[in-house]
């Protein structure tokens, strides 16, 4: 379970476009062996042997013909294609530092179990970094497209569900029984900040008494914790624990929450335009249909042509999202050529 989650965390956006079907075990192949694949492709034209045995051999061509209809192999090709095309278009926008930072954060989150998770996923560190890079390329491509597509109506819709910054205090604990004891103390008026310093397992907030500031677009505070805090009045402690599952470890954390102060919401949505734009873009980045549309437009722009029918269906999932007009144009051209030919014969 952890290995699968590990991979999905690396390629969230790519997985959203259907690569998740193979990401649990074989996604690393495309990046780690890209140079090898190109070398094999060159050799394939010569029919070179991959292995030999007494009385025979298996050639690269024979191997290719056998595996090309495998769904995982097709997904590997698709990921290679998406990565290459987006590298051409946006490669300069994703730096090695960006990739390394994401890699380091993931490694830190897994701690001592990182190597095991990597091995269980069948990946090397370099393959994992390449998948992170591909994910960030897709992320950037979607960001560019989404920012162009945003309308005032979308801003207004986002504004309606937006909650401005609040100041709150939280105490995170792993022991439910002990958390209930601390909750009772907080409700009885004990100093919340002191309770946080003595009991919280959240290293980022415990030393400042559990104090945290966030709005409804924040990703630093779990959604369920946010909702519980937004529902409180200034100075109020939540009536019950908020249970949140940490999907990197599948362990539950229990939160005691207190709202310190809310910020009054402006009646003008334009006062929050920047933060609303960021929220809208993030929603598009998690919308698999929109992501597929953006990927499809990129493939169409780069005039991707499938040379082997075995890969037609998996590529057309994306190309068709933006190629319908060109298909129509092609059809019109064919009709025109047919009419011209008919006129000439007359």
mmCIF file with all atom_site columns, N, CA and C in Angstrom, residues 65-129:
data_model
loop_
_atom_site.group_PDB
_atom_site.id
_atom_site.type_symbol
_atom_site.label_atom_id
_atom_site.label_alt_id
_atom_site.label_comp_id
_atom_site.label_asym_id
_atom_site.label_entity_id
_atom_site.label_seq_id
_atom_site.pdbx_PDB_ins_code
_atom_site.Cartn_x
_atom_site.Cartn_y
_atom_site.Cartn_z
_atom_site.occupancy
_atom_site.B_iso_or_equiv
_atom_site.pdbx_formal_charge
_atom_site.auth_seq_id
_atom_site.auth_comp_id
_atom_site.auth_asym_id
_atom_site.auth_atom_id
_atom_site.pdbx_PDB_model_num
ATOM 1   N N  . UNK A 1 65  ? 7.388  -6.814 -31.146 1.00 0.00 ? 65  UNK A N  1
ATOM 2   C CA . UNK A 1 65  ? 6.093  -7.242 -31.679 1.00 0.00 ? 65  UNK A CA 1
ATOM 3   C C  . UNK A 1 65  ? 5.248  -7.939 -30.623 1.00 0.00 ? 65  UNK A C  1
ATOM 4   N N  . UNK A 1 66  ? 5.903  -8.581 -29.671 1.00 0.00 ? 66  UNK A N  1
ATOM 5   C CA . UNK A 1 66  ? 5.181  -9.292 -28.622 1.00 0.00 ? 66  UNK A CA 1
ATOM 6   C C  . UNK A 1 66  ? 4.650  -8.351 -27.551 1.00 0.00 ? 66  UNK A C  1
ATOM 7   N N  . UNK A 1 67  ? 5.463  -7.373 -27.139 1.00 0.00 ? 67  UNK A N  1
ATOM 8   C CA . UNK A 1 67  ? 5.079  -6.533 -26.000 1.00 0.00 ? 67  UNK A CA 1
ATOM 9   C C  . UNK A 1 67  ? 4.315  -5.269 -26.388 1.00 0.00 ? 67  UNK A C  1
ATOM 10  N N  . UNK A 1 68  ? 4.290  -4.911 -27.653 1.00 0.00 ? 68  UNK A N  1
ATOM 11  C CA . UNK A 1 68  ? 3.716  -3.616 -28.018 1.00 0.00 ? 68  UNK A CA 1
ATOM 12  C C  . UNK A 1 68  ? 2.223  -3.513 -27.751 1.00 0.00 ? 68  UNK A C  1
ATOM 13  N N  . UNK A 1 69  ? 1.535  -4.641 -27.641 1.00 0.00 ? 69  UNK A N  1
ATOM 14  C CA . UNK A 1 69  ? 0.104  -4.603 -27.351 1.00 0.00 ? 69  UNK A CA 1
ATOM 15  C C  . UNK A 1 69  ? -0.183 -4.685 -25.853 1.00 0.00 ? 69  UNK A C  1
ATOM 16  N N  . UNK A 1 70  ? 0.852  -4.793 -25.047 1.00 0.00 ? 70  UNK A N  1
ATOM 17  C CA . UNK A 1 70  ? 0.689  -4.833 -23.596 1.00 0.00 ? 70  UNK A CA 1
ATOM 18  C C  . UNK A 1 70  ? 0.307  -3.440 -23.089 1.00 0.00 ? 70  UNK A C  1
ATOM 19  N N  . UNK A 1 71  ? -0.739 -3.351 -22.279 1.00 0.00 ? 71  UNK A N  1
ATOM 20  C CA . UNK A 1 71  ? -1.244 -2.050 -21.837 1.00 0.00 ? 71  UNK A CA 1
ATOM 21  C C  . UNK A 1 71  ? -0.202 -1.265 -21.035 1.00 0.00 ? 71  UNK A C  1
ATOM 22  N N  . UNK A 1 72  ? 0.606  -1.962 -20.249 1.00 0.00 ? 72  UNK A N  1
ATOM 23  C CA . UNK A 1 72  ? 1.628  -1.267 -19.465 1.00 0.00 ? 72  UNK A CA 1
ATOM 24  C C  . UNK A 1 72  ? 2.731  -0.723 -20.364 1.00 0.00 ? 72  UNK A C  1
ATOM 25  N N  . UNK A 1 73  ? 3.097  -1.482 -21.370 1.00 0.00 ? 73  UNK A N  1
ATOM 26  C CA . UNK A 1 73  ? 4.110  -1.005 -22.314 1.00 0.00 ? 73  UNK A CA 1
ATOM 27  C C  . UNK A 1 73  ? 3.589  0.216  -23.073 1.00 0.00 ? 73  UNK A C  1
ATOM 28  N N  . UNK A 1 74  ? 2.309  0.190  -23.426 1.00 0.00 ? 74  UNK A N  1
ATOM 29  C CA . UNK A 1 74  ? 1.723  1.326  -24.129 1.00 0.00 ? 74  UNK A CA 1
ATOM 30  C C  . UNK A 1 74  ? 1.704  2.573  -23.243 1.00 0.00 ? 74  UNK A C  1
ATOM 31  N N  . UNK A 1 75  ? 1.431  2.368  -21.962 1.00 0.00 ? 75  UNK A N  1
ATOM 32  C CA . UNK A 1 75  ? 1.429  3.500  -21.030 1.00 0.00 ? 75  UNK A CA 1
ATOM 33  C C  . UNK A 1 75  ? 2.827  4.080  -20.848 1.00 0.00 ? 75  UNK A C  1
ATOM 34  N N  . UNK A 1 76  ? 3.836  3.209  -20.894 1.00 0.00 ? 76  UNK A N  1
ATOM 35  C CA . UNK A 1 76  ? 5.223  3.673  -20.823 1.00 0.00 ? 76  UNK A CA 1
ATOM 36  C C  . UNK A 1 76  ? 5.522  4.579  -22.008 1.00 0.00 ? 76  UNK A C  1
ATOM 37  N N  . UNK A 1 77  ? 5.111  4.168  -23.205 1.00 0.00 ? 77  UNK A N  1
ATOM 38  C CA . UNK A 1 77  ? 5.328  4.985  -24.399 1.00 0.00 ? 77  UNK A CA 1
ATOM 39  C C  . UNK A 1 77  ? 4.599  6.320  -24.274 1.00 0.00 ? 77  UNK A C  1
ATOM 40  N N  . UNK A 1 78  ? 3.366  6.265  -23.776 1.00 0.00 ? 78  UNK A N  1
ATOM 41  C CA . UNK A 1 78  ? 2.589  7.491  -23.619 1.00 0.00 ? 78  UNK A CA 1
ATOM 42  C C  . UNK A 1 78  ? 3.276  8.457  -22.667 1.00 0.00 ? 78  UNK A C  1
ATOM 43  N N  . UNK A 1 79  ? 3.775  7.941  -21.553 1.00 0.00 ? 79  UNK A N  1
ATOM 44  C CA . UNK A 1 79  ? 4.461  8.813  -20.597 1.00 0.00 ? 79  UNK A CA 1
ATOM 45  C C  . UNK A 1 79  ? 5.723  9.409  -21.207 1.00 0.00 ? 79  UNK A C  1
ATOM 46  N N  . UNK A 1 80  ? 6.454  8.609  -21.970 1.00 0.00 ? 80  UNK A N  1
ATOM 47  C CA . UNK A 1 80  ? 7.649  9.112  -22.650 1.00 0.00 ? 80  UNK A CA 1
ATOM 48  C C  . UNK A 1 80  ? 7.281  10.242 -23.611 1.00 0.00 ? 80  UNK A C  1
ATOM 49  N N  . UNK A 1 81  ? 6.177  10.038 -24.345 1.00 0.00 ? 81  UNK A N  1
ATOM 50  C CA . UNK A 1 81  ? 5.738  11.030 -25.319 1.00 0.00 ? 81  UNK A CA 1
ATOM 51  C C  . UNK A 1 81  ? 5.338  12.330 -24.647 1.00 0.00 ? 81  UNK A C  1
ATOM 52  N N  . UNK A 1 82  ? 4.514  12.219 -23.605 1.00 0.00 ? 82  UNK A N  1
ATOM 53  C CA . UNK A 1 82  ? 4.077  13.407 -22.878 1.00 0.00 ? 82  UNK A CA 1
ATOM 54  C C  . UNK A 1 82  ? 5.274  14.151 -22.294 1.00 0.00 ? 82  UNK A C  1
ATOM 55  N N  . UNK A 1 83  ? 6.189  13.403 -21.705 1.00 0.00 ? 83  UNK A N  1
ATOM 56  C CA . UNK A 1 83  ? 7.377  14.011 -21.117 1.00 0.00 ? 83  UNK A CA 1
ATOM 57  C C  . UNK A 1 83  ? 8.210  14.738 -22.164 1.00 0.00 ? 83  UNK A C  1
ATOM 58  N N  . UNK A 1 84  ? 8.433  14.101 -23.310 1.00 0.00 ? 84  UNK A N  1
ATOM 59  C CA . UNK A 1 84  ? 9.265  14.700 -24.359 1.00 0.00 ? 84  UNK A CA 1
ATOM 60  C C  . UNK A 1 84  ? 8.628  15.969 -24.930 1.00 0.00 ? 84  UNK A C  1
ATOM 61  N N  . UNK A 1 85  ? 7.321  15.904 -25.209 1.00 0.00 ? 85  UNK A N  1
ATOM 62  C CA . UNK A 1 85  ? 6.629  17.047 -25.806 1.00 0.00 ? 85  UNK A CA 1
ATOM 63  C C  . UNK A 1 85  ? 6.606  18.228 -24.836 1.00 0.00 ? 85  UNK A C  1
ATOM 64  N N  . UNK A 1 86  ? 6.256  17.961 -23.590 1.00 0.00 ? 86  UNK A N  1
ATOM 65  C CA . UNK A 1 86  ? 6.195  19.054 -22.610 1.00 0.00 ? 86  UNK A CA 1
ATOM 66  C C  . UNK A 1 86  ? 7.584  19.573 -22.256 1.00 0.00 ? 86  UNK A C  1
ATOM 67  N N  . UNK A 1 87  ? 8.589  18.728 -22.381 1.00 0.00 ? 87  UNK A N  1
ATOM 68  C CA . UNK A 1 87  ? 9.973  19.175 -22.170 1.00 0.00 ? 87  UNK A CA 1
ATOM 69  C C  . UNK A 1 87  ? 10.344 20.196 -23.230 1.00 0.00 ? 87  UNK A C  1
ATOM 70  N N  . UNK A 1 88  ? 9.925  19.940 -24.463 1.00 0.00 ? 88  UNK A N  1
ATOM 71  C CA . UNK A 1 88  ? 10.183 20.881 -25.556 1.00 0.00 ? 88  UNK A CA 1
ATOM 72  C C  . UNK A 1 88  ? 9.473  22.209 -25.308 1.00 0.00 ? 88  UNK A C  1
ATOM 73  N N  . UNK A 1 89  ? 8.239  22.134 -24.818 1.00 0.00 ? 89  UNK A N  1
ATOM 74  C CA . UNK A 1 89  ? 7.409  23.326 -24.663 1.00 0.00 ? 89  UNK A CA 1
ATOM 75  C C  . UNK A 1 89  ? 7.740  24.118 -23.395 1.00 0.00 ? 89  UNK A C  1
ATOM 76  N N  . UNK A 1 90  ? 7.956  23.415 -22.281 1.00 0.00 ? 90  UNK A N  1
ATOM 77  C CA . UNK A 1 90  ? 8.098  24.103 -20.995 1.00 0.00 ? 90  UNK A CA 1
ATOM 78  C C  . UNK A 1 90  ? 9.327  23.686 -20.187 1.00 0.00 ? 90  UNK A C  1
ATOM 79  N N  . UNK A 1 91  ? 10.252 22.998 -20.820 1.00 0.00 ? 91  UNK A N  1
ATOM 80  C CA . UNK A 1 91  ? 11.409 22.481 -20.096 1.00 0.00 ? 91  UNK A CA 1
ATOM 81  C C  . UNK A 1 91  ? 12.161 23.511 -19.290 1.00 0.00 ? 91  UNK A C  1
ATOM 82  N N  . UNK A 1 92  ? 12.244 24.734 -19.793 1.00 0.00 ? 92  UNK A N  1
ATOM 83  C CA . UNK A 1 92  ? 12.996 25.790 -19.092 1.00 0.00 ? 92  UNK A CA 1
ATOM 84  C C  . UNK A 1 92  ? 12.265 26.308 -17.858 1.00 0.00 ? 92  UNK A C  1
ATOM 85  N N  . UNK A 1 93  ? 10.986 25.956 -17.740 1.00 0.00 ? 93  UNK A N  1
ATOM 86  C CA . UNK A 1 93  ? 10.179 26.454 -16.622 1.00 0.00 ? 93  UNK A CA 1
ATOM 87  C C  . UNK A 1 93  ? 10.265 25.556 -15.385 1.00 0.00 ? 93  UNK A C  1
ATOM 88  N N  . UNK A 1 94  ? 10.798 24.368 -15.543 1.00 0.00 ? 94  UNK A N  1
ATOM 89  C CA . UNK A 1 94  ? 10.950 23.441 -14.418 1.00 0.00 ? 94  UNK A CA 1
ATOM 90  C C  . UNK A 1 94  ? 12.446 23.238 -14.193 1.00 0.00 ? 94  UNK A C  1
ATOM 91  N N  . UNK A 1 95  ? 12.957 23.697 -13.073 1.00 0.00 ? 95  UNK A N  1
ATOM 92  C CA . UNK A 1 95  ? 14.389 23.619 -12.809 1.00 0.00 ? 95  UNK A CA 1
ATOM 93  C C  . UNK A 1 95  ? 14.752 22.346 -12.050 1.00 0.00 ? 95  UNK A C  1
ATOM 94  N N  . UNK A 1 96  ? 16.021 22.030 -12.095 1.00 0.00 ? 96  UNK A N  1
ATOM 95  C CA . UNK A 1 96  ? 16.508 20.883 -11.321 1.00 0.00 ? 96  UNK A CA 1
ATOM 96  C C  . UNK A 1 96  ? 16.297 21.105 -9.828  1.00 0.00 ? 96  UNK A C  1
ATOM 97  N N  . UNK A 1 97  ? 16.383 22.368 -9.412  1.00 0.00 ? 97  UNK A N  1
ATOM 98  C CA . UNK A 1 97  ? 16.154 22.692 -8.002  1.00 0.00 ? 97  UNK A CA 1
ATOM 99  C C  . UNK A 1 97  ? 14.712 22.392 -7.600  1.00 0.00 ? 97  UNK A C  1
ATOM 100 N N  . UNK A 1 98  ? 13.766 22.672 -8.512  1.00 0.00 ? 98  UNK A N  1
ATOM 101 C CA . UNK A 1 98  ? 12.355 22.372 -8.238  1.00 0.00 ? 98  UNK A CA 1
ATOM 102 C C  . UNK A 1 98  ? 12.164 20.883 -7.995  1.00 0.00 ? 98  UNK A C  1
ATOM 103 N N  . UNK A 1 99  ? 12.781 20.094 -8.868  1.00 0.00 ? 99  UNK A N  1
ATOM 104 C CA . UNK A 1 99  ? 12.659 18.641 -8.776  1.00 0.00 ? 99  UNK A CA 1
ATOM 105 C C  . UNK A 1 99  ? 13.328 18.130 -7.507  1.00 0.00 ? 99  UNK A C  1
ATOM 106 N N  . UNK A 1 100 ? 14.517 18.632 -7.236  1.00 0.00 ? 100 UNK A N  1
ATOM 107 C CA . UNK A 1 100 ? 15.262 18.178 -6.060  1.00 0.00 ? 100 UNK A CA 1
ATOM 108 C C  . UNK A 1 100 ? 14.513 18.521 -4.776  1.00 0.00 ? 100 UNK A C  1
ATOM 109 N N  . UNK A 1 101 ? 13.895 19.699 -4.747  1.00 0.00 ? 101 UNK A N  1
ATOM 110 C CA . UNK A 1 101 ? 13.143 20.109 -3.555  1.00 0.00 ? 101 UNK A CA 1
ATOM 111 C C  . UNK A 1 101 ? 11.984 19.164 -3.301  1.00 0.00 ? 101 UNK A C  1
ATOM 112 N N  . UNK A 1 102 ? 11.243 18.829 -4.359  1.00 0.00 ? 102 UNK A N  1
ATOM 113 C CA . UNK A 1 102 ? 10.112 17.908 -4.216  1.00 0.00 ? 102 UNK A CA 1
ATOM 114 C C  . UNK A 1 102 ? 10.588 16.520 -3.804  1.00 0.00 ? 102 UNK A C  1
ATOM 115 N N  . UNK A 1 103 ? 11.707 16.109 -4.377  1.00 0.00 ? 103 UNK A N  1
ATOM 116 C CA . UNK A 1 103 ? 12.286 14.807 -4.033  1.00 0.00 ? 103 UNK A CA 1
ATOM 117 C C  . UNK A 1 103 ? 12.688 14.781 -2.563  1.00 0.00 ? 103 UNK A C  1
ATOM 118 N N  . UNK A 1 104 ? 13.370 15.825 -2.117  1.00 0.00 ? 104 UNK A N  1
ATOM 119 C CA . UNK A 1 104 ? 13.834 15.895 -0.720  1.00 0.00 ? 104 UNK A CA 1
ATOM 120 C C  . UNK A 1 104 ? 12.665 15.900 0.255   1.00 0.00 ? 104 UNK A C  1
ATOM 121 N N  . UNK A 1 105 ? 11.583 16.610 -0.106  1.00 0.00 ? 105 UNK A N  1
ATOM 122 C CA . UNK A 1 105 ? 10.406 16.657 0.761   1.00 0.00 ? 105 UNK A CA 1
ATOM 123 C C  . UNK A 1 105 ? 9.772  15.274 0.890   1.00 0.00 ? 105 UNK A C  1
ATOM 124 N N  . UNK A 1 106 ? 9.684  14.579 -0.232  1.00 0.00 ? 106 UNK A N  1
ATOM 125 C CA . UNK A 1 106 ? 9.118  13.229 -0.209  1.00 0.00 ? 106 UNK A CA 1
ATOM 126 C C  . UNK A 1 106 ? 9.990  12.294 0.616   1.00 0.00 ? 106 UNK A C  1
ATOM 127 N N  . UNK A 1 107 ? 11.298 12.428 0.422   1.00 0.00 ? 107 UNK A N  1
ATOM 128 C CA . UNK A 1 107 ? 12.237 11.572 1.164   1.00 0.00 ? 107 UNK A CA 1
ATOM 129 C C  . UNK A 1 107 ? 12.142 11.837 2.658   1.00 0.00 ? 107 UNK A C  1
ATOM 130 N N  . UNK A 1 108 ? 12.008 13.101 3.025   1.00 0.00 ? 108 UNK A N  1
ATOM 131 C CA . UNK A 1 108 ? 11.901 13.457 4.443   1.00 0.00 ? 108 UNK A CA 1
ATOM 132 C C  . UNK A 1 108 ? 10.607 12.924 5.042   1.00 0.00 ? 108 UNK A C  1
ATOM 133 N N  . UNK A 1 109 ? 9.532  12.971 4.261   1.00 0.00 ? 109 UNK A N  1
ATOM 134 C CA . UNK A 1 109 ? 8.244  12.485 4.756   1.00 0.00 ? 109 UNK A CA 1
ATOM 135 C C  . UNK A 1 109 ? 8.279  10.994 5.057   1.00 0.00 ? 109 UNK A C  1
ATOM 136 N N  . UNK A 1 110 ? 9.047  10.257 4.267   1.00 0.00 ? 110 UNK A N  1
ATOM 137 C CA . UNK A 1 110 ? 9.131  8.809  4.467   1.00 0.00 ? 110 UNK A CA 1
ATOM 138 C C  . UNK A 1 110 ? 10.187 8.406  5.480   1.00 0.00 ? 110 UNK A C  1
ATOM 139 N N  . UNK A 1 111 ? 11.118 9.308  5.752   1.00 0.00 ? 111 UNK A N  1
ATOM 140 C CA . UNK A 1 111 ? 12.136 9.008  6.755   1.00 0.00 ? 111 UNK A CA 1
ATOM 141 C C  . UNK A 1 111 ? 12.931 7.762  6.415   1.00 0.00 ? 111 UNK A C  1
ATOM 142 N N  . UNK A 1 112 ? 13.094 6.904  7.414   1.00 0.00 ? 112 UNK A N  1
ATOM 143 C CA . UNK A 1 112 ? 13.899 5.689  7.252   1.00 0.00 ? 112 UNK A CA 1
ATOM 144 C C  . UNK A 1 112 ? 13.282 4.687  6.279   1.00 0.00 ? 112 UNK A C  1
ATOM 145 N N  . UNK A 1 113 ? 11.990 4.833  5.982   1.00 0.00 ? 113 UNK A N  1
ATOM 146 C CA . UNK A 1 113 ? 11.325 3.865  5.106   1.00 0.00 ? 113 UNK A CA 1
ATOM 147 C C  . UNK A 1 113 ? 11.381 4.263  3.624   1.00 0.00 ? 113 UNK A C  1
ATOM 148 N N  . UNK A 1 114 ? 12.079 5.380  3.322   1.00 0.00 ? 114 UNK A N  1
ATOM 149 C CA . UNK A 1 114 ? 12.111 5.870  1.944   1.00 0.00 ? 114 UNK A CA 1
ATOM 150 C C  . UNK A 1 114 ? 12.721 4.848  0.981   1.00 0.00 ? 114 UNK A C  1
ATOM 151 N N  . UNK A 1 115 ? 13.876 4.311  1.333   1.00 0.00 ? 115 UNK A N  1
ATOM 152 C CA . UNK A 1 115 ? 14.548 3.350  0.450   1.00 0.00 ? 115 UNK A CA 1
ATOM 153 C C  . UNK A 1 115 ? 13.681 2.118  0.206   1.00 0.00 ? 115 UNK A C  1
ATOM 154 N N  . UNK A 1 116 ? 13.023 1.672  1.256   1.00 0.00 ? 116 UNK A N  1
ATOM 155 C CA . UNK A 1 116 ? 12.149 0.511  1.127   1.00 0.00 ? 116 UNK A CA 1
ATOM 156 C C  . UNK A 1 116 ? 10.961 0.820  0.216   1.00 0.00 ? 116 UNK A C  1
ATOM 157 N N  . UNK A 1 117 ? 10.377 2.002  0.391   1.00 0.00 ? 117 UNK A N  1
ATOM 158 C CA . UNK A 1 117 ? 9.254  2.403  -0.451  1.00 0.00 ? 117 UNK A CA 1
ATOM 159 C C  . UNK A 1 117 ? 9.682  2.514  -1.909  1.00 0.00 ? 117 UNK A C  1
ATOM 160 N N  . UNK A 1 118 ? 10.882 3.050  -2.123  1.00 0.00 ? 118 UNK A N  1
ATOM 161 C CA . UNK A 1 118 ? 11.421 3.192  -3.471  1.00 0.00 ? 118 UNK A CA 1
ATOM 162 C C  . UNK A 1 118 ? 11.619 1.823  -4.105  1.00 0.00 ? 118 UNK A C  1
ATOM 163 N N  . UNK A 1 119 ? 12.214 0.907  -3.369  1.00 0.00 ? 119 UNK A N  1
ATOM 164 C CA . UNK A 1 119 ? 12.460 -0.447 -3.875  1.00 0.00 ? 119 UNK A CA 1
ATOM 165 C C  . UNK A 1 119 ? 11.153 -1.185 -4.132  1.00 0.00 ? 119 UNK A C  1
ATOM 166 N N  . UNK A 1 120 ? 10.187 -1.019 -3.233  1.00 0.00 ? 120 UNK A N  1
ATOM 167 C CA . UNK A 1 120 ? 8.904  -1.700 -3.389  1.00 0.00 ? 120 UNK A CA 1
ATOM 168 C C  . UNK A 1 120 ? 8.167  -1.215 -4.633  1.00 0.00 ? 120 UNK A C  1
ATOM 169 N N  . UNK A 1 121 ? 8.395  0.052  -4.985  1.00 0.00 ? 121 UNK A N  1
ATOM 170 C CA . UNK A 1 121 ? 7.777  0.618  -6.182  1.00 0.00 ? 121 UNK A CA 1
ATOM 171 C C  . UNK A 1 121 ? 8.543  0.262  -7.447  1.00 0.00 ? 121 UNK A C  1
ATOM 172 N N  . UNK A 1 122 ? 9.696  -0.395 -7.288  1.00 0.00 ? 122 UNK A N  1
ATOM 173 C CA . UNK A 1 122 ? 10.492 -0.787 -8.447  1.00 0.00 ? 122 UNK A CA 1
ATOM 174 C C  . UNK A 1 122 ? 11.162 0.390  -9.114  1.00 0.00 ? 122 UNK A C  1
ATOM 175 N N  . UNK A 1 123 ? 11.601 1.364  -8.324  1.00 0.00 ? 123 UNK A N  1
ATOM 176 C CA . UNK A 1 123 ? 12.168 2.584  -8.884  1.00 0.00 ? 123 UNK A CA 1
ATOM 177 C C  . UNK A 1 123 ? 13.561 2.876  -8.339  1.00 0.00 ? 123 UNK A C  1
ATOM 178 N N  . UNK A 1 124 ? 14.338 3.573  -9.141  1.00 0.00 ? 124 UNK A N  1
ATOM 179 C CA . UNK A 1 124 ? 15.601 4.137  -8.669  1.00 0.00 ? 124 UNK A CA 1
ATOM 180 C C  . UNK A 1 124 ? 15.338 5.592  -8.295  1.00 0.00 ? 124 UNK A C  1
ATOM 181 N N  . UNK A 1 125 ? 16.280 6.216  -7.621  1.00 0.00 ? 125 UNK A N  1
ATOM 182 C CA . UNK A 1 125 ? 16.111 7.616  -7.260  1.00 0.00 ? 125 UNK A CA 1
ATOM 183 C C  . UNK A 1 125 ? 16.019 8.497  -8.507  1.00 0.00 ? 125 UNK A C  1
ATOM 184 N N  . UNK A 1 126 ? 16.824 8.182  -9.517  1.00 0.00 ? 126 UNK A N  1
ATOM 185 C CA . UNK A 1 126 ? 16.809 8.985  -10.738 1.00 0.00 ? 126 UNK A CA 1
ATOM 186 C C  . UNK A 1 126 ? 15.486 8.828  -11.484 1.00 0.00 ? 126 UNK A C  1
ATOM 187 N N  . UNK A 1 127 ? 14.938 7.618  -11.490 1.00 0.00 ? 127 UNK A N  1
ATOM 188 C CA . UNK A 1 127 ? 13.646 7.394  -12.152 1.00 0.00 ? 127 UNK A CA 1
ATOM 189 C C  . UNK A 1 127 ? 12.549 8.164  -11.425 1.00 0.00 ? 127 UNK A C  1
ATOM 190 N N  . UNK A 1 128 ? 12.621 8.165  -10.110 1.00 0.00 ? 128 UNK A N  1
ATOM 191 C CA . UNK A 1 128 ? 11.627 8.883  -9.312  1.00 0.00 ? 128 UNK A CA 1
ATOM 192 C C  . UNK A 1 128 ? 11.713 10.385 -9.582  1.00 0.00 ? 128 UNK A C  1
ATOM 193 N N  . UNK A 1 129 ? 12.935 10.901 -9.680  1.00 0.00 ? 129 UNK A N  1
ATOM 194 C CA . UNK A 1 129 ? 13.114 12.321 -9.981  1.00 0.00 ? 129 UNK A CA 1
ATOM 195 C C  . UNK A 1 129 ? 12.557 12.663 -11.365 1.00 0.00 ? 129 UNK A C  1
#
